[in-house]
């Protein structure tokens, strides 16, 4: 690897991906590894710094996650956050206990006082708000450490042994509620770890194109699974740069696309100088999905069928075992599918359920963006000169309406949802809100409700509208759409879409919900 690396060692906290994003925002590459990663692996990767994350456990309990104490002998700076701070204190001879009184237990925004002679707080205000979430307390600080921050309730908010480059904070610098939190992370990286700031999209792009050329070889061909969304479009541009016309982009219309989407994708790509193939596979997908209600099974069936269509297409185009399959997997897909760090599996993203037959068909699977966050993918797209309308499109999940039709999927339901979703998107666009909202769509629930239309009773589907704002789709806030816009969308949908008699708006953020309903 030709850039510096920071390792985020994951102890199961809910903001761990956010830590990784903050580090990358500071121009330093980082990866999240589970706390079960052996020390030898950590050493082999030669990180310039290590960050221990938060986590739900109490460090003094027997089955709490610990790490090999020899990590403190590597000469590599370490920043411990919340649980990570307590782990550092516990391992190095301090004492962590359950907070005995409510005042030592801190949750939420807390006025905090910093010692700005400490490198971590260099050039920052002496007093600001930090965001806490801890019920344990460092009753005794380990030898060699100084107290470098306190709050009104707690004397031990941050500790530092500057001679060894060890820092611990009880609060969460990675969340927006902590004022100057990113600057503290930046200080750790630049003042303590000696970061060079060598992570940027221009370099990533050049390096990745060179690596892809080497891996694919002078003759190798690539079949790309293209959905027309941001990720696969950016990957198409990246691969086209690497191998030119040895790339074939296969767009599978599974019958779960939005209204007119298949034609739009075809049009966009026909303007581009790439081999583009459209496969109409509605019947195939819908027949396999018939009567399946479980969201995970639906996702897996969709993932599998995608894979099998790609195998058929590879055979049709004479793409052989010497060639590669590529897909636009990004970091949240990996993490939420339960394949990165300690985080729990939330849902299997369709591209993480490839059938064995596909794996056997190709020499390998290329996923060169699998360590990028969504906003980084967009930057990469700009770097590659992709048109802005493709880069800034709202994301559309690979399984399409399949994760927006609750319960079993039928063509009739897909048609109802397509029409309602189209009206909703139209109203959002007319209100000029489309560039302010990160993602917005309709969901067809599998509930019926009673209504009255033209003096008659109706009994029809409840439709939900969803809209979120987010940078990275790992967390998201529900969008505060003006009532008038919701009103117009609701009235048009109930009047124009047969089968829907009630519209509701989803006011749940992520967490605790996810963006999609399934
Ligand atoms: P969730 O529902 O996981 O969504 O909060 C976060 C973002 O990911 C998209 N998403 C997917 N994209 N394949 C994809 O290509 C999938 O299986 C998948 N599931 C969710 C979702 O639309 C949102 O942008």
Short mmCIF file of C-alpha atoms and ligand atoms in Angstrom, two decimals:
data_model
loop_
_atom_site.label_atom_id
_atom_site.label_comp_id
_atom_site.label_asym_id
_atom_site.label_seq_id
_atom_site.Cartn_x
_atom_site.Cartn_y
_atom_site.Cartn_z
CA UNK A 1 0.00 0.00 0.00
CA UNK A 2 1.49 3.31 -0.97
CA UNK A 3 -0.39 5.44 1.54
CA UNK A 4 -0.26 5.62 5.30
CA UNK A 5 -2.77 3.60 7.28
CA UNK A 6 -4.62 4.12 10.56
CA UNK A 7 -6.37 1.11 12.05
CA UNK A 8 -9.66 1.54 13.89
CA UNK A 9 -9.96 -1.45 16.20
CA UNK A 10 -13.64 -2.18 16.58
CA UNK A 11 -15.01 -3.07 20.01
CA UNK A 12 -18.63 -3.00 18.87
CA UNK A 13 -19.62 0.66 19.36
CA UNK A 14 -22.35 2.15 17.23
CA UNK A 15 -20.27 5.05 15.86
CA UNK A 16 -17.29 3.05 14.67
CA UNK A 17 -17.80 3.63 10.97
CA UNK A 18 -18.11 7.30 11.72
CA UNK A 19 -14.63 7.28 13.27
CA UNK A 20 -13.28 5.79 10.04
CA UNK A 21 -15.01 8.46 7.98
CA UNK A 22 -13.65 11.25 10.14
CA UNK A 23 -10.10 9.93 9.75
CA UNK A 24 -10.50 9.78 5.98
CA UNK A 25 -12.01 13.26 5.91
CA UNK A 26 -8.75 14.36 7.50
CA UNK A 27 -6.88 12.96 4.46
CA UNK A 28 -5.63 9.77 6.11
CA UNK A 29 -6.61 6.29 4.91
CA UNK A 30 -8.04 4.00 7.55
CA UNK A 31 -9.72 0.65 7.94
CA UNK A 32 -11.91 -0.83 10.63
CA UNK A 33 -10.74 -4.22 11.91
CA UNK A 34 -12.43 -6.36 14.55
CA UNK A 35 -10.81 -6.45 18.00
CA UNK A 36 -10.18 -10.17 17.38
CA UNK A 37 -7.53 -9.26 14.75
CA UNK A 38 -4.23 -10.79 15.95
CA UNK A 39 -1.47 -8.44 17.01
CA UNK A 40 0.81 -9.96 14.34
CA UNK A 41 -1.65 -8.78 11.66
CA UNK A 42 -1.71 -5.29 13.14
CA UNK A 43 2.09 -5.21 13.07
CA UNK A 44 2.22 -6.50 9.50
CA UNK A 45 0.01 -3.64 8.35
CA UNK A 46 2.36 -1.03 9.93
CA UNK A 47 -0.25 1.57 10.86
CA UNK A 48 0.90 5.04 11.83
CA UNK A 49 -1.76 5.07 14.56
CA UNK A 50 -4.44 2.91 16.15
CA UNK A 51 -7.84 3.98 17.45
CA UNK A 52 -9.72 1.83 19.95
CA UNK A 53 -13.44 2.41 19.49
CA UNK A 54 -16.28 2.58 21.95
CA UNK A 55 -18.31 -0.49 22.78
CA UNK A 56 -21.25 -1.64 24.87
CA UNK A 57 -19.28 -3.66 27.46
CA UNK A 58 -17.80 -2.94 30.89
CA UNK A 59 -14.07 -3.48 30.71
CA UNK A 60 -13.78 -4.94 34.23
CA UNK A 61 -16.14 -7.84 33.49
CA UNK A 62 -14.58 -11.17 32.67
CA UNK A 63 -16.08 -11.68 29.23
CA UNK A 64 -15.54 -8.08 28.07
CA UNK A 65 -13.47 -7.75 24.88
CA UNK A 66 -9.81 -7.09 25.60
CA UNK A 67 -6.73 -6.78 23.41
CA UNK A 68 -3.21 -8.15 23.60
CA UNK A 69 -1.38 -5.77 26.03
CA UNK A 70 1.70 -6.02 23.78
CA UNK A 71 -0.07 -3.53 21.50
CA UNK A 72 1.22 -0.90 23.92
CA UNK A 73 4.82 -1.99 23.23
CA UNK A 74 4.69 -1.41 19.45
CA UNK A 75 5.69 2.24 19.66
CA UNK A 76 2.55 3.17 17.70
CA UNK A 77 0.35 6.01 19.02
CA UNK A 78 -3.07 4.92 20.30
CA UNK A 79 -6.26 6.91 20.82
CA UNK A 80 -8.92 5.23 22.97
CA UNK A 81 -12.50 6.45 22.64
CA UNK A 82 -15.03 5.76 25.45
CA UNK A 83 -14.76 1.98 25.96
CA UNK A 84 -11.41 2.20 24.17
CA UNK A 85 -10.23 4.76 26.72
CA UNK A 86 -11.36 2.56 29.60
CA UNK A 87 -9.65 -0.45 28.03
CA UNK A 88 -6.43 1.51 27.80
CA UNK A 89 -6.69 2.59 31.44
CA UNK A 90 -7.62 -0.93 32.62
CA UNK A 91 -4.84 -2.65 30.67
CA UNK A 92 -2.13 -0.21 31.77
CA UNK A 93 -2.85 -0.52 35.49
CA UNK A 94 -5.59 2.03 36.12
CA UNK A 95 -8.97 1.16 37.61
CA UNK A 96 -12.34 1.39 35.91
CA UNK A 97 -15.52 0.91 37.89
CA UNK A 98 -19.22 1.38 37.49
CA UNK A 99 -20.04 5.04 38.12
CA UNK A 100 -21.31 5.10 41.70
CA UNK A 101 -23.46 8.17 41.44
CA UNK A 102 -25.48 9.67 38.66
CA UNK A 103 -23.14 12.59 38.24
CA UNK A 104 -20.18 10.43 37.18
CA UNK A 105 -22.37 8.66 34.65
CA UNK A 106 -22.70 10.98 31.68
CA UNK A 107 -24.93 10.88 28.63
CA UNK A 108 -25.37 13.55 25.98
CA UNK A 109 -23.96 17.04 25.62
CA UNK A 110 -21.60 17.99 28.43
CA UNK A 111 -19.58 21.14 29.06
CA UNK A 112 -15.95 20.02 29.03
CA UNK A 113 -12.72 21.81 30.01
CA UNK A 114 -9.54 20.94 28.12
CA UNK A 115 -5.83 21.30 28.81
CA UNK A 116 -4.81 22.85 25.52
CA UNK A 117 -1.12 22.22 26.11
CA UNK A 118 -1.94 18.56 25.35
CA UNK A 119 -1.33 17.75 21.67
CA UNK A 120 -4.82 16.30 21.29
CA UNK A 121 -6.40 19.65 22.12
CA UNK A 122 -3.76 21.79 20.43
CA UNK A 123 -5.07 25.20 19.25
CA UNK A 124 -8.64 24.47 20.40
CA UNK A 125 -10.80 26.40 22.88
CA UNK A 126 -10.31 25.56 26.56
CA UNK A 127 -14.01 24.97 27.03
CA UNK A 128 -16.58 23.44 24.69
CA UNK A 129 -19.31 20.82 24.46
CA UNK A 130 -18.47 17.15 24.22
CA UNK A 131 -20.89 14.29 23.68
CA UNK A 132 -20.75 11.56 26.31
CA UNK A 133 -22.31 8.15 26.58
CA UNK A 134 -20.74 6.22 29.43
CA UNK A 135 -21.90 4.54 32.62
CA UNK A 136 -18.40 3.46 33.73
CA UNK A 137 -15.82 5.68 35.26
CA UNK A 138 -12.00 5.77 35.44
CA UNK A 139 -11.60 5.72 39.22
CA UNK A 140 -7.82 5.55 38.95
CA UNK A 141 -5.72 6.74 36.06
CA UNK A 142 -2.74 4.53 35.04
CA UNK A 143 0.79 5.53 35.92
CA UNK A 144 2.44 7.93 33.52
CA UNK A 145 -0.87 9.46 32.42
CA UNK A 146 -2.01 13.02 33.06
CA UNK A 147 -5.58 14.23 33.27
CA UNK A 148 -6.11 16.50 30.28
CA UNK A 149 -9.84 17.20 30.33
CA UNK A 150 -12.61 17.31 32.93
CA UNK A 151 -16.28 18.16 33.22
CA UNK A 152 -18.24 19.56 36.17
CA UNK A 153 -19.25 16.03 37.17
CA UNK A 154 -16.20 14.04 36.25
CA UNK A 155 -12.51 14.81 36.82
CA UNK A 156 -11.28 12.16 34.35
CA UNK A 157 -12.73 12.99 30.97
CA UNK A 158 -9.48 12.62 29.03
CA UNK A 159 -6.06 11.16 29.82
CA UNK A 160 -2.75 11.33 28.03
CA UNK A 161 0.72 9.87 28.23
CA UNK A 162 2.31 12.11 25.65
CA UNK A 163 5.74 10.48 25.91
CA UNK A 164 4.29 7.23 24.55
CA UNK A 165 1.63 8.79 22.31
CA UNK A 166 -1.31 7.30 24.26
CA UNK A 167 -4.53 9.30 24.56
CA UNK A 168 -7.94 8.39 25.93
CA UNK A 169 -11.21 10.33 25.84
CA UNK A 170 -14.45 9.35 27.57
CA UNK A 171 -16.51 11.30 25.05
CA UNK A 172 -17.11 10.70 21.34
CA UNK A 173 -15.08 13.12 19.19
CA UNK A 174 -16.45 11.48 16.01
CA UNK A 175 -20.07 12.64 16.48
CA UNK A 176 -21.18 16.07 15.33
CA UNK A 177 -22.44 17.00 18.80
CA UNK A 178 -18.86 17.17 20.08
CA UNK A 179 -17.64 20.64 19.22
CA UNK A 180 -14.18 20.49 17.60
CA UNK A 181 -14.30 16.68 17.65
CA UNK A 182 -12.93 16.37 14.12
CA UNK A 183 -10.11 18.79 15.03
CA UNK A 184 -9.20 16.52 17.95
CA UNK A 185 -9.01 13.54 15.59
CA UNK A 186 -6.98 15.67 13.18
CA UNK A 187 -4.62 16.62 16.02
CA UNK A 188 -4.16 12.95 16.89
CA UNK A 189 -3.35 12.16 13.26
CA UNK A 190 -1.10 15.11 12.44
CA UNK A 191 0.35 16.24 15.80
CA UNK A 192 0.82 12.77 17.26
CA UNK A 193 0.98 10.13 14.48
CA UNK A 194 2.86 12.30 11.96
CA UNK A 195 0.29 11.83 9.22
CA UNK A 196 1.28 13.09 5.77
CA UNK A 197 -2.33 13.49 4.54
CA UNK A 198 -1.72 11.24 1.54
CA UNK A 199 -5.30 9.97 1.06
CA UNK A 200 -7.16 11.79 -1.68
CA UNK A 201 -9.38 10.69 -4.53
CA UNK A 202 -7.02 11.77 -7.31
CA UNK A 203 -4.29 9.47 -6.02
CA UNK A 204 -6.75 6.70 -5.21
CA UNK A 205 -8.06 6.86 -8.75
CA UNK A 206 -4.61 6.65 -10.40
CA UNK A 207 -3.46 3.86 -8.10
CA UNK A 208 -6.63 1.85 -8.54
CA UNK A 209 -6.56 2.12 -12.34
CA UNK A 210 -2.93 0.89 -12.32
CA UNK A 211 -3.78 -1.99 -9.95
CA UNK A 212 -6.80 -3.00 -12.05
CA UNK A 213 -4.69 -3.04 -15.23
CA UNK A 214 -2.15 -5.26 -13.57
CA UNK A 215 -4.74 -7.62 -12.09
CA UNK A 216 -6.83 -7.95 -15.26
CA UNK A 217 -3.80 -8.30 -17.55
CA UNK A 218 -3.39 -7.15 -21.17
CA UNK A 219 -6.01 -9.53 -22.58
CA UNK A 220 -8.45 -9.94 -19.70
CA UNK A 221 -12.07 -8.87 -20.07
CA UNK A 222 -14.50 -7.64 -17.45
CA UNK A 223 -18.24 -8.08 -17.09
CA UNK A 224 -19.70 -5.37 -14.85
CA UNK A 225 -23.06 -5.75 -13.11
CA UNK A 226 -24.49 -2.29 -13.75
CA UNK A 227 -27.64 -0.98 -12.06
CA UNK A 228 -27.30 2.55 -13.38
CA UNK A 229 -27.02 3.84 -9.82
CA UNK A 230 -24.15 6.00 -8.60
CA UNK A 231 -21.86 3.19 -7.45
CA UNK A 232 -21.98 0.97 -10.50
CA UNK A 233 -21.85 3.98 -12.85
CA UNK A 234 -18.69 5.26 -11.16
CA UNK A 235 -17.21 1.79 -11.34
CA UNK A 236 -18.05 1.61 -15.06
CA UNK A 237 -16.05 4.80 -15.56
CA UNK A 238 -13.15 3.47 -13.49
CA UNK A 239 -13.02 0.19 -15.39
CA UNK A 240 -13.43 1.89 -18.76
CA UNK A 241 -10.38 3.97 -17.84
CA UNK A 242 -8.47 0.81 -16.95
CA UNK A 243 -9.41 -1.59 -19.76
CA UNK A 244 -11.37 0.38 -22.38
CA UNK A 245 -13.53 -1.77 -24.63
CA UNK A 246 -12.61 -4.98 -22.83
CA UNK A 247 -15.36 -3.93 -20.41
CA UNK A 248 -18.97 -5.10 -20.93
CA UNK A 249 -21.64 -3.50 -18.72
CA UNK A 250 -24.67 -5.71 -18.15
CA UNK A 251 -27.81 -3.97 -16.91
CA UNK A 252 -30.43 -6.40 -15.62
CA UNK A 253 -34.00 -5.14 -15.58
CA UNK A 254 -35.50 -7.36 -12.88
CA UNK A 255 -38.97 -5.90 -13.13
CA UNK A 256 -38.40 -4.04 -9.87
CA UNK A 257 -37.09 -0.81 -11.36
CA UNK A 258 -38.81 2.56 -10.91
CA UNK A 259 -41.12 3.91 -13.60
CA UNK A 260 -39.19 4.40 -16.89
CA UNK A 261 -35.89 3.64 -15.16
CA UNK A 262 -34.77 0.88 -17.53
CA UNK A 263 -35.14 3.20 -20.53
CA UNK A 264 -33.42 6.07 -18.73
CA UNK A 265 -30.40 3.96 -17.83
CA UNK A 266 -30.17 2.63 -21.37
CA UNK A 267 -30.33 6.15 -22.76
CA UNK A 268 -27.68 7.48 -20.39
CA UNK A 269 -25.26 4.70 -21.25
CA UNK A 270 -25.90 4.71 -24.96
CA UNK A 271 -24.40 8.23 -24.99
CA UNK A 272 -21.26 6.80 -23.47
CA UNK A 273 -18.56 4.95 -25.28
CA UNK A 274 -18.95 1.63 -23.39
CA UNK A 275 -20.33 -1.80 -24.31
CA UNK A 276 -23.78 -1.79 -22.75
CA UNK A 277 -26.19 -4.75 -22.66
CA UNK A 278 -29.74 -4.66 -21.29
CA UNK A 279 -31.31 -7.90 -20.14
CA UNK A 280 -35.05 -8.01 -19.50
CA UNK A 281 -35.51 -10.56 -16.74
CA UNK A 282 -38.77 -9.51 -15.07
CA UNK A 283 -40.45 -12.86 -15.37
CA UNK A 284 -37.46 -14.76 -14.09
CA UNK A 285 -37.13 -12.62 -10.95
CA UNK A 286 -40.83 -12.37 -10.16
CA UNK A 287 -41.39 -16.10 -10.51
CA UNK A 288 -38.58 -16.85 -8.04
CA UNK A 289 -39.90 -14.24 -5.62
CA UNK A 290 -43.53 -15.34 -5.73
CA UNK A 291 -44.95 -15.92 -2.23
CA UNK A 292 -41.64 -15.16 -0.49
CA UNK A 293 -42.24 -12.80 2.46
CA UNK A 294 -39.04 -12.87 4.49
CA UNK A 295 -36.84 -9.81 3.70
CA UNK A 296 -33.55 -11.67 4.01
CA UNK A 297 -34.76 -14.50 1.74
CA UNK A 298 -35.98 -11.98 -0.82
CA UNK A 299 -32.60 -10.24 -0.80
CA UNK A 300 -30.77 -13.53 -1.19
CA UNK A 301 -32.99 -14.67 -4.08
CA UNK A 302 -32.46 -11.36 -5.86
CA UNK A 303 -28.69 -11.55 -5.30
CA UNK A 304 -28.60 -15.12 -6.56
CA UNK A 305 -30.69 -14.45 -9.68
CA UNK A 306 -28.55 -11.43 -10.55
CA UNK A 307 -25.50 -13.68 -10.36
CA UNK A 308 -27.07 -16.35 -12.55
CA UNK A 309 -28.10 -13.82 -15.20
CA UNK A 310 -24.51 -12.55 -15.26
CA UNK A 311 -23.26 -16.11 -15.78
CA UNK A 312 -25.65 -16.55 -18.74
CA UNK A 313 -24.50 -13.26 -20.23
CA UNK A 314 -20.83 -14.13 -19.73
CA UNK A 315 -21.37 -17.33 -21.68
CA UNK A 316 -23.25 -15.47 -24.39
CA UNK A 317 -20.34 -13.04 -24.85
CA UNK A 318 -17.61 -15.67 -24.66
CA UNK A 319 -16.30 -14.24 -21.39
CA UNK A 320 -14.26 -17.06 -19.90
CA UNK A 321 -12.48 -18.24 -16.80
CA UNK A 322 -9.61 -15.88 -17.66
CA UNK A 323 -11.89 -12.90 -17.18
CA UNK A 324 -13.36 -10.97 -14.28
CA UNK A 325 -16.71 -10.03 -12.82
CA UNK A 326 -17.00 -6.55 -11.28
CA UNK A 327 -19.57 -4.92 -9.05
CA UNK A 328 -19.94 -1.57 -7.31
CA UNK A 329 -19.85 -2.78 -3.71
CA UNK A 330 -19.10 0.04 -1.28
CA UNK A 331 -18.12 0.06 2.38
CA UNK A 332 -21.59 0.33 3.94
CA UNK A 333 -22.68 -2.75 1.91
CA UNK A 334 -19.81 -4.69 3.41
CA UNK A 335 -20.36 -3.43 6.94
CA UNK A 336 -24.14 -3.81 7.03
CA UNK A 337 -23.93 -7.28 5.55
CA UNK A 338 -21.97 -8.18 8.71
CA UNK A 339 -18.61 -8.55 6.94
CA UNK A 340 -16.58 -5.70 8.38
CA UNK A 341 -15.41 -5.20 11.93
CA UNK A 342 -17.55 -6.24 14.88
CA UNK A 343 -20.77 -4.65 13.73
CA UNK A 344 -23.86 -6.83 13.69
CA UNK A 345 -25.37 -7.97 10.41
CA UNK A 346 -28.24 -5.63 9.57
CA UNK A 347 -29.22 -6.80 6.10
CA UNK A 348 -27.55 -8.74 3.31
CA UNK A 349 -26.89 -6.26 0.54
CA UNK A 350 -27.74 -7.96 -2.73
CA UNK A 351 -24.17 -7.90 -4.00
CA UNK A 352 -22.90 -9.78 -0.95
CA UNK A 353 -24.85 -12.94 -1.81
CA UNK A 354 -23.18 -14.08 -5.05
CA UNK A 355 -23.94 -17.64 -6.15
CA UNK A 356 -21.07 -20.16 -6.35
CA UNK A 357 -21.78 -20.70 -10.04
CA UNK A 358 -20.82 -17.08 -10.69
CA UNK A 359 -17.67 -17.37 -8.64
CA UNK A 360 -16.69 -20.46 -10.66
CA UNK A 361 -17.39 -18.76 -13.98
CA UNK A 362 -14.80 -16.01 -13.54
CA UNK A 363 -11.18 -15.75 -12.56
CA UNK A 364 -12.13 -13.34 -9.80
CA UNK A 365 -14.51 -10.67 -8.55
CA UNK A 366 -13.37 -7.04 -8.71
CA UNK A 367 -14.78 -4.72 -6.06
CA UNK A 368 -12.29 -1.86 -6.11
CA UNK A 369 -14.59 0.55 -4.27
CA UNK A 370 -15.43 -1.73 -1.37
CA UNK A 371 -13.54 0.49 1.07
CA UNK A 372 -15.14 3.74 -0.05
CA UNK A 373 -18.00 5.61 1.56
CA UNK A 374 -20.76 7.01 -0.64
CA UNK A 375 -19.46 10.57 -0.64
CA UNK A 376 -16.00 9.26 -1.57
CA UNK A 377 -17.55 7.34 -4.49
CA UNK A 378 -19.09 10.59 -5.72
CA UNK A 379 -15.72 12.35 -5.46
CA UNK A 380 -14.18 9.53 -7.46
CA UNK A 381 -16.88 9.92 -10.12
CA UNK A 382 -16.02 13.61 -10.44
CA UNK A 383 -12.34 12.73 -10.64
CA UNK A 384 -13.19 10.46 -13.59
CA UNK A 385 -15.20 13.17 -15.33
CA UNK A 386 -18.54 11.40 -15.05
CA UNK A 387 -21.52 13.66 -15.85
CA UNK A 388 -22.96 15.31 -12.75
CA UNK A 389 -26.47 13.95 -13.32
CA UNK A 390 -25.14 10.41 -12.88
CA UNK A 391 -23.01 11.30 -9.86
CA UNK A 392 -25.59 13.21 -7.89
CA UNK A 393 -28.53 10.88 -8.58
CA UNK A 394 -30.17 9.64 -5.46
CA UNK A 395 -29.11 6.06 -4.75
CA UNK A 396 -31.36 3.22 -5.81
CA UNK A 397 -30.71 -0.16 -4.19
CA UNK A 398 -29.78 -3.14 -6.37
CA UNK A 399 -32.85 -5.14 -5.23
CA UNK A 400 -34.93 -2.15 -6.33
CA UNK A 401 -38.58 -2.09 -5.39
CA UNK A 402 -38.04 -5.60 -4.00
CA UNK A 403 -37.04 -4.02 -0.67
CA UNK A 404 -39.88 -1.49 -0.85
CA UNK A 405 -42.76 -3.92 -1.32
CA UNK A 406 -43.38 -5.41 2.11
CA UNK A 407 -44.40 -9.05 2.16
CA UNK A 408 -44.68 -11.05 -1.03
CA UNK A 409 -43.93 -9.37 -4.37
CA UNK A 410 -46.24 -9.40 -7.39
CA UNK A 411 -46.24 -7.47 -10.65
CA UNK A 412 -49.50 -5.81 -9.60
CA UNK A 413 -47.93 -4.50 -6.40
CA UNK A 414 -44.80 -3.39 -8.27
CA UNK A 415 -46.99 -1.42 -10.72
CA UNK A 416 -48.91 0.28 -7.89
CA UNK A 417 -45.68 1.24 -6.18
CA UNK A 418 -44.07 2.45 -9.41
CA UNK A 419 -46.93 4.87 -10.06
CA UNK A 420 -47.08 6.18 -6.50
CA UNK A 421 -43.32 6.55 -6.31
CA UNK A 422 -43.29 8.45 -9.60
CA UNK A 423 -45.87 10.96 -8.33
CA UNK A 424 -43.99 11.45 -5.06
CA UNK A 425 -40.70 12.05 -6.85
CA UNK A 426 -42.42 14.41 -9.25
CA UNK A 427 -43.83 16.50 -6.38
CA UNK A 428 -40.47 16.62 -4.64
CA UNK A 429 -38.79 17.76 -7.84
CA UNK A 430 -41.48 20.38 -8.53
CA UNK A 431 -40.97 21.77 -5.03
CA UNK A 432 -37.23 22.07 -5.80
CA UNK A 433 -36.37 19.76 -2.92
CA UNK A 434 -34.60 17.03 -4.85
CA UNK A 435 -31.11 18.43 -4.34
CA UNK A 436 -31.68 18.93 -0.60
CA UNK A 437 -32.89 15.42 0.21
CA UNK A 438 -30.45 12.53 -0.05
CA UNK A 439 -33.00 9.81 -0.86
CA UNK A 440 -36.78 9.75 -1.17
CA UNK A 441 -39.15 7.04 -2.29
CA UNK A 442 -42.46 5.33 -1.64
CA UNK A 443 -42.95 2.01 0.14
CA UNK A 444 -45.92 -0.28 -0.40
CA UNK A 445 -46.86 -1.81 2.94
CA UNK A 446 -48.70 -5.10 3.11
CA UNK A 447 -51.42 -3.56 5.29
CA UNK A 448 -54.89 -2.68 4.11
CA UNK A 449 -56.93 0.11 5.63
CA UNK A 450 -60.53 1.26 5.35
CA UNK A 451 -61.31 4.47 3.53
CA UNK A 452 -64.22 6.28 1.96
CA UNK A 453 -64.21 7.55 -1.63
CA UNK A 454 -67.26 8.86 -3.50
CA UNK A 455 -69.57 7.76 -0.66
CA UNK A 456 -68.31 4.20 -0.88
CA UNK A 457 -66.16 2.19 1.43
CA UNK A 458 -62.69 1.30 0.17
CA UNK A 459 -60.32 -1.28 1.55
CA UNK A 460 -56.90 -0.79 0.00
CA UNK A 461 -53.14 -0.58 0.61
CA UNK A 462 -51.43 1.81 3.01
CA UNK A 463 -48.53 3.50 1.23
CA UNK A 464 -45.63 5.07 3.10
CA UNK A 465 -43.48 7.97 1.92
CA UNK A 466 -39.86 8.11 3.04
CA UNK A 467 -37.26 10.86 2.69
CA UNK A 468 -33.89 11.13 4.43
CA UNK A 469 -30.94 13.44 4.62
CA UNK A 470 -27.49 11.97 5.15
CA UNK A 471 -23.85 12.23 4.00
CA UNK A 472 -22.94 8.60 4.02
CA UNK A 473 -26.12 6.52 4.45
CA UNK A 474 -24.64 4.86 7.54
CA UNK A 475 -26.78 7.18 9.64
CA UNK A 476 -29.63 9.32 8.34
CA UNK A 477 -32.19 11.82 9.55
CA UNK A 478 -35.79 11.89 8.30
CA UNK A 479 -36.33 14.90 6.06
CA UNK A 480 -38.59 17.71 7.26
CA UNK A 481 -40.57 18.06 4.03
CA UNK A 482 -43.10 20.92 4.03
CA UNK A 483 -46.63 19.71 4.80
CA UNK A 484 -47.93 21.27 1.57
CA UNK A 485 -45.64 19.05 -0.50
CA UNK A 486 -46.71 15.95 1.41
CA UNK A 487 -50.30 17.03 1.02
CA UNK A 488 -49.99 17.40 -2.76
CA UNK A 489 -48.23 14.06 -3.12
CA UNK A 490 -50.77 12.30 -0.90
CA UNK A 491 -53.80 13.70 -2.71
CA UNK A 492 -52.42 12.90 -6.15
CA UNK A 493 -51.46 9.36 -5.13
CA UNK A 494 -54.82 8.48 -3.60
CA UNK A 495 -56.68 10.02 -6.54
CA UNK A 496 -54.56 8.59 -9.33
CA UNK A 497 -53.23 5.25 -8.09
CA UNK A 498 -55.76 2.48 -7.89
CA UNK A 499 -55.16 0.23 -4.91
CA UNK A 500 -53.96 2.90 -2.44
CA UNK A 501 -56.37 4.69 -0.10
CA UNK A 502 -54.05 5.96 2.62
CA UNK A 503 -50.63 7.64 2.66
CA UNK A 504 -48.38 7.94 5.71
CA UNK A 505 -45.02 9.68 6.18
CA UNK A 506 -42.11 7.88 7.88
CA UNK A 507 -40.61 10.05 10.67
CA UNK A 508 -37.90 7.66 11.82
CA UNK A 509 -34.18 8.26 11.53
CA UNK A 510 -31.38 5.70 11.07
CA UNK A 511 -30.66 4.40 13.62
CA UNK A 512 -33.01 3.09 14.96
CA UNK A 513 -34.67 2.41 11.56
CA UNK A 514 -32.79 1.77 8.33
CA UNK A 515 -33.30 3.84 5.17
CA UNK A 516 -35.10 1.07 3.29
CA UNK A 517 -37.97 -0.72 5.00
CA UNK A 518 -36.59 -4.19 4.31
P1 LIG B 1 -30.25 0.93 4.54
O1 LIG B 1 -31.63 0.45 4.24
O2 LIG B 1 -29.26 -0.20 4.70
O3 LIG B 1 -29.80 1.73 3.25
O4 LIG B 1 -30.18 1.89 5.66
C1 LIG B 1 -28.59 2.47 3.14
C2 LIG B 1 -28.39 2.76 1.66
O5 LIG B 1 -28.10 1.53 0.98
C3 LIG B 1 -29.06 1.27 -0.02
N1 LIG B 1 -29.28 -0.18 0.00
C4 LIG B 1 -28.78 -1.02 -0.92
N2 LIG B 1 -28.07 -0.76 -2.03
N3 LIG B 1 -28.04 -3.08 -2.49
C5 LIG B 1 -27.73 -1.80 -2.83
O6 LIG B 1 -27.14 -1.59 -3.90
C6 LIG B 1 -28.75 -3.41 -1.40
O7 LIG B 1 -29.02 -4.58 -1.15
C7 LIG B 1 -29.14 -2.31 -0.57
N4 LIG B 1 -29.86 -2.25 0.59
C8 LIG B 1 -29.93 -0.92 0.92
C9 LIG B 1 -30.29 2.09 0.36
O8 LIG B 1 -31.09 2.40 -0.75
C10 LIG B 1 -29.63 3.32 0.99
O9 LIG B 1 -29.20 4.23 0.00
#
